[in-house]
XYZ file of C-alpha atoms in Angstrom:
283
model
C 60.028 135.578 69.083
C 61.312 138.728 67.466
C 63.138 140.884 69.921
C 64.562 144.250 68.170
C 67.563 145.993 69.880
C 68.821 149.343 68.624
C 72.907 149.642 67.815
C 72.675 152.198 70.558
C 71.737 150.106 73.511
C 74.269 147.198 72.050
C 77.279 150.298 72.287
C 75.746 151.037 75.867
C 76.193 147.171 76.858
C 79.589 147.060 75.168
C 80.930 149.803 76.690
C 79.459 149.094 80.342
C 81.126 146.108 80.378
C 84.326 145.930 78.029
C 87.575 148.115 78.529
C 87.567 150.520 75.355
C 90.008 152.837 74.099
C 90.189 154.681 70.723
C 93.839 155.707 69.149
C 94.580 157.877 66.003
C 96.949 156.133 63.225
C 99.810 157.384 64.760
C 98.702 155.874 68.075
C 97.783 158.741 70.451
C 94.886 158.268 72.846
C 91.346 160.390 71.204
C 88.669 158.584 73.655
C 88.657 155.874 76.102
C 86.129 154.514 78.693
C 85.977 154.532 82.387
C 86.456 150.534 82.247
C 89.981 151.062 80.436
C 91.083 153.835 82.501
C 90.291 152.233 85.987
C 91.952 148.893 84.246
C 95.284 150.990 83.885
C 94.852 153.232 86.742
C 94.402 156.492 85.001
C 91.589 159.315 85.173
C 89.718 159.567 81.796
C 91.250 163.199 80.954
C 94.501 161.653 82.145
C 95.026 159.459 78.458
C 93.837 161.822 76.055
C 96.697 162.435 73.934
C 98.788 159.825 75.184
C 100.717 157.586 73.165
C 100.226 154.379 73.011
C 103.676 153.240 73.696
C 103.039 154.570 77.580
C 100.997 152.015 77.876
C 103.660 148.943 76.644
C 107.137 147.410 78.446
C 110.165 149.464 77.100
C 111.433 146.373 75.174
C 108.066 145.945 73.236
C 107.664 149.589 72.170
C 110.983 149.944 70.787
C 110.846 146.385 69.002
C 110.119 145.676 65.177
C 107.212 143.693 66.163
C 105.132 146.586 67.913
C 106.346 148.958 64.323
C 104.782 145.925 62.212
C 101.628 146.069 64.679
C 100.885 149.293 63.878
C 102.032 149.063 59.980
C 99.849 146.553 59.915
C 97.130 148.494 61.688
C 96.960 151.287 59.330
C 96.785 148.865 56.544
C 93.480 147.730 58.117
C 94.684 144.748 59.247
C 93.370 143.647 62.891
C 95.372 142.360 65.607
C 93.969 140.728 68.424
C 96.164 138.755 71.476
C 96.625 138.135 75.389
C 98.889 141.272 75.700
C 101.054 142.602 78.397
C 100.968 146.300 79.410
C 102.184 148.650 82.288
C 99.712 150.269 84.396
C 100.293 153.884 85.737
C 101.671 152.884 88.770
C 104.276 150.601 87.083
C 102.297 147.309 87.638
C 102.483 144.675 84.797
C 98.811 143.490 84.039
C 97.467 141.095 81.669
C 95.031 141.627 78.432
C 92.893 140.319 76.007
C 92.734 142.816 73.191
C 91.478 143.529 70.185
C 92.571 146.011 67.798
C 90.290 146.624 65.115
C 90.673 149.358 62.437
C 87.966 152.049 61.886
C 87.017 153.018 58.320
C 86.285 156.666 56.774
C 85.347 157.128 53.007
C 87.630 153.940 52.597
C 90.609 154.561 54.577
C 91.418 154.165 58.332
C 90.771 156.982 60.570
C 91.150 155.450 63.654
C 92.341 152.117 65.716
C 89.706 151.055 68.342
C 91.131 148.664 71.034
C 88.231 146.195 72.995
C 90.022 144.608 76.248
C 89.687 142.595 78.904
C 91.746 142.316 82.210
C 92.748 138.512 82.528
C 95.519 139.094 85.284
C 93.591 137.302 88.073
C 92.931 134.584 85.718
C 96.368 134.090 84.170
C 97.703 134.219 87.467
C 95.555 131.467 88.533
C 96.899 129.515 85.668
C 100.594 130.029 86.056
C 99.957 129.218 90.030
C 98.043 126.218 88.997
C 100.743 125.175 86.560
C 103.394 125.563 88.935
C 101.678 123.544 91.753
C 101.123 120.712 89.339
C 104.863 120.741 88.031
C 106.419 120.946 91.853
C 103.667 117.618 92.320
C 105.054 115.748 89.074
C 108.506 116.198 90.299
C 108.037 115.595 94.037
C 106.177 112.143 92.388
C 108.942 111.833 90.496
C 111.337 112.132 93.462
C 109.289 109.837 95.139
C 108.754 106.830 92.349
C 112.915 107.591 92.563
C 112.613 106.313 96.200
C 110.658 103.744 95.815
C 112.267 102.428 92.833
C 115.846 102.370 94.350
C 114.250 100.333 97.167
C 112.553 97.946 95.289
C 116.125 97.262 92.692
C 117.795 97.168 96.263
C 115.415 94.207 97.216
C 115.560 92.664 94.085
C 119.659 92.381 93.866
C 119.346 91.063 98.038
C 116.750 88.727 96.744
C 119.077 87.440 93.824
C 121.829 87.097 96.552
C 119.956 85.241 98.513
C 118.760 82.540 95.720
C 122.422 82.501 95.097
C 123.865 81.827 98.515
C 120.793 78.897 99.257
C 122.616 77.727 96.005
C 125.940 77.476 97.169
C 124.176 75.785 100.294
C 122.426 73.311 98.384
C 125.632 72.410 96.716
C 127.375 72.275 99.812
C 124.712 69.830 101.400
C 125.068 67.330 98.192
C 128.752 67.347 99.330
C 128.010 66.284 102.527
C 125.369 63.759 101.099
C 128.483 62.504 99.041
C 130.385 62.054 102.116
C 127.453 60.235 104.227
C 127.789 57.966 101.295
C 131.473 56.932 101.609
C 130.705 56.319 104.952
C 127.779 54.317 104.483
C 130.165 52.271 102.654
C 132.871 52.223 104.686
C 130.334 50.765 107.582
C 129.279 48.182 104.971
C 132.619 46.942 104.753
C 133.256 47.349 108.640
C 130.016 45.070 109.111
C 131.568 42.276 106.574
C 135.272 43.047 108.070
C 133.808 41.772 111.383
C 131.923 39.451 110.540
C 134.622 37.791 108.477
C 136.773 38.569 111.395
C 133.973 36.753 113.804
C 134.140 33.651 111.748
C 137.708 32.851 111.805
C 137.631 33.570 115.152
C 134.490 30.382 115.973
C 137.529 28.900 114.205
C 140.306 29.319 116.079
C 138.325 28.159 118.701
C 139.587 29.270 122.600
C 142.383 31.275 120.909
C 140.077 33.592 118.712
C 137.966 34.567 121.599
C 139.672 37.468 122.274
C 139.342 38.583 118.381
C 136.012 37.585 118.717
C 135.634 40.748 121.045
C 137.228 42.824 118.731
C 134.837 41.559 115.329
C 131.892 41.803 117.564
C 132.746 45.482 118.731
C 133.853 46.175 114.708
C 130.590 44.858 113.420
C 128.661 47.026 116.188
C 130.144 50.201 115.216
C 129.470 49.843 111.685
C 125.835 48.964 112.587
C 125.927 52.489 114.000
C 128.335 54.440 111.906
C 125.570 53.546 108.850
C 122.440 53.963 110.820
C 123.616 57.541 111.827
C 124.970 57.669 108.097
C 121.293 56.940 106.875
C 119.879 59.170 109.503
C 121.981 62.374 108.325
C 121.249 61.463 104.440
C 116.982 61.519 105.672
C 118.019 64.813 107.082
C 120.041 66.639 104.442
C 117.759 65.737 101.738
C 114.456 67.378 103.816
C 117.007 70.330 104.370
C 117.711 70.290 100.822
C 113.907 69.740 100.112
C 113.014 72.725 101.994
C 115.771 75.018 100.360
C 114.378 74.123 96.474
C 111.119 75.642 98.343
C 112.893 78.224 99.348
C 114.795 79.125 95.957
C 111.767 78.577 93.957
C 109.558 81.162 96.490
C 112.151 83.682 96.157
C 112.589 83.072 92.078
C 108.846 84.231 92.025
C 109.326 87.069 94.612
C 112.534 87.975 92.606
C 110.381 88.013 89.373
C 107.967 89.734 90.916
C 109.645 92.412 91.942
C 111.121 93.043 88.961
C 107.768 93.357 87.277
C 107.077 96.048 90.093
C 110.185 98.001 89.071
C 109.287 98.009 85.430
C 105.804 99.300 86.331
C 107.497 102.211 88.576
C 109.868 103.148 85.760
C 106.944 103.606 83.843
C 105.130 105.526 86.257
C 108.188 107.528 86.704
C 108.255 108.205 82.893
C 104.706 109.687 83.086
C 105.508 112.023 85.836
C 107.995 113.082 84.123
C 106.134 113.638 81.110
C 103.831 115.400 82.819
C 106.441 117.827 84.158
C 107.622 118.571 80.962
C 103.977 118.766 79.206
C 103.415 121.708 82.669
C 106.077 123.389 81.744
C 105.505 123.906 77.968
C 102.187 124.898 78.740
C 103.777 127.279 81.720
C 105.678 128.780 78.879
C 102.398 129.221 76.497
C 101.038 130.976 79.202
């Protein structure tokens, strides 16, 4: 389907809807549209004849970069950027602008400029940027937390598999000593009965000794039952403790996997901070 538009009603459409404004080469205001002049705060008649360094901040207009603009300009080169002017009541608004040259019998008569107010928007941006960087860092702050806790429970853990250590050792010492005694009852229980034989010897005279062997022989019956007793004892104890050490080697490895997955984490917040604040600076 052939639809055929006439430049006029395009211009109309253009100039209902985009801020327009029309300089001479040496930048003073000839024409501008009701959309610009509401944009900056200004009556139509107000900008006629007004330069167009009004309209930029006072470090801009006297910088080499706004001179090249407008070398450039007159050269009929065009210039188009998100630009930053001053509206007549001082406030700072953003643009979108276009500066485009305008050509009579081959040279430039006049600079039009085709803009669009993007403050609302770029200060949705910046706000957006700024809530995710405060985020990233109070994650950051957070996976901080989190991570000295976990380190802290690691190093407690490692103490802990250290001191059930020392225990352990200390329980093989005792299992040394049980040992000794053991032995020491063995010979007690021979001593006596040795001692228990002479005395069926000696006849009426060794019955008093035979007391004594009998009594000997009895407490080395004991002395190495409670021996074996204590040795059934320390080696469940010690049993249970190699449990214990090998649960917490796997909690203690563990948890260090967990740390090394929150330093990570912590690495990407950051990131993230830093990638929000390069793009707060684009901005």
């Amino acid at each position: 389907m052939n639809i055929n538009i006439d430049a006029p009603a395009i211009l109309t459409a253009i100039q209902n809807h985009l801020a327009i404004i029309m300089f001479d080469t040496e930048g003073h205001v000839i024409w501008v549209n009701e959309n610009f002049a509401s944009a900056m705060g200004y009556q139509t008649e107000e900008l006629t004849g007004m330069h167009h360094r009004k309209f930029c901040l006072p470090e801009f207009a006297a910088s080499q970069a706004y001179l090249d603009m407008w070398a450039g300009l007159r050269q009929g080169k065009a210039y188009q950027d998100k630009i930053v002017r001053v509206t007549k009541d001082g406030k700072v608004v953003t643009l979108e602008a276009s500066y485009m040259p305008v050509y009579q019998q081959d040279h430039v008569e006049a600079i039009v400029k085709v803009a669009t107010d993007i403050t609302e928007r770029e200060r949705l941006i910046q706000q957006s940027t700024t809530d995710l960087m405060t985020m990233a860092q109070e994650m950051t702050a957070s996976t901080d937390e989190v991570l000295a806790s976990s380190n802290h429970l690691v190093s407690n853990m490692m103490s802990l598999n250290t001191e059930s250590g020392k225990v352990r050792d200390s329980i093989s010492s005792i299992q040394s000593i049980t040992s000794v005694v053991r032995e020491i009852a063995d010979q007690s229980h021979l001593l006596g009965l040795n001692a228990a034989i002479e005395a069926a010897r000696a006849g009426e005279t060794g019955r008093s000794f035979e007391v004594v062997a009998n009594e000997i022989r009895k407490m080395a019956g004991s002395s190495k039952e409670s021996s074996d007793n204590i040795s059934i004892q320390l080696a469940e104890v010690i049993h249970s403790i190699v449990a214990m050490t090998n649960q917490l080697d796997t909690v203690t490895k563990q948890l260090s996997l967990n740390s090394q997955a929150i330093s990570e984490l912590k690495k990407a917040y950051q990131q993230i901070t830093v990638t929000t604040q390069e793009l707060a600076s684009s901005i």
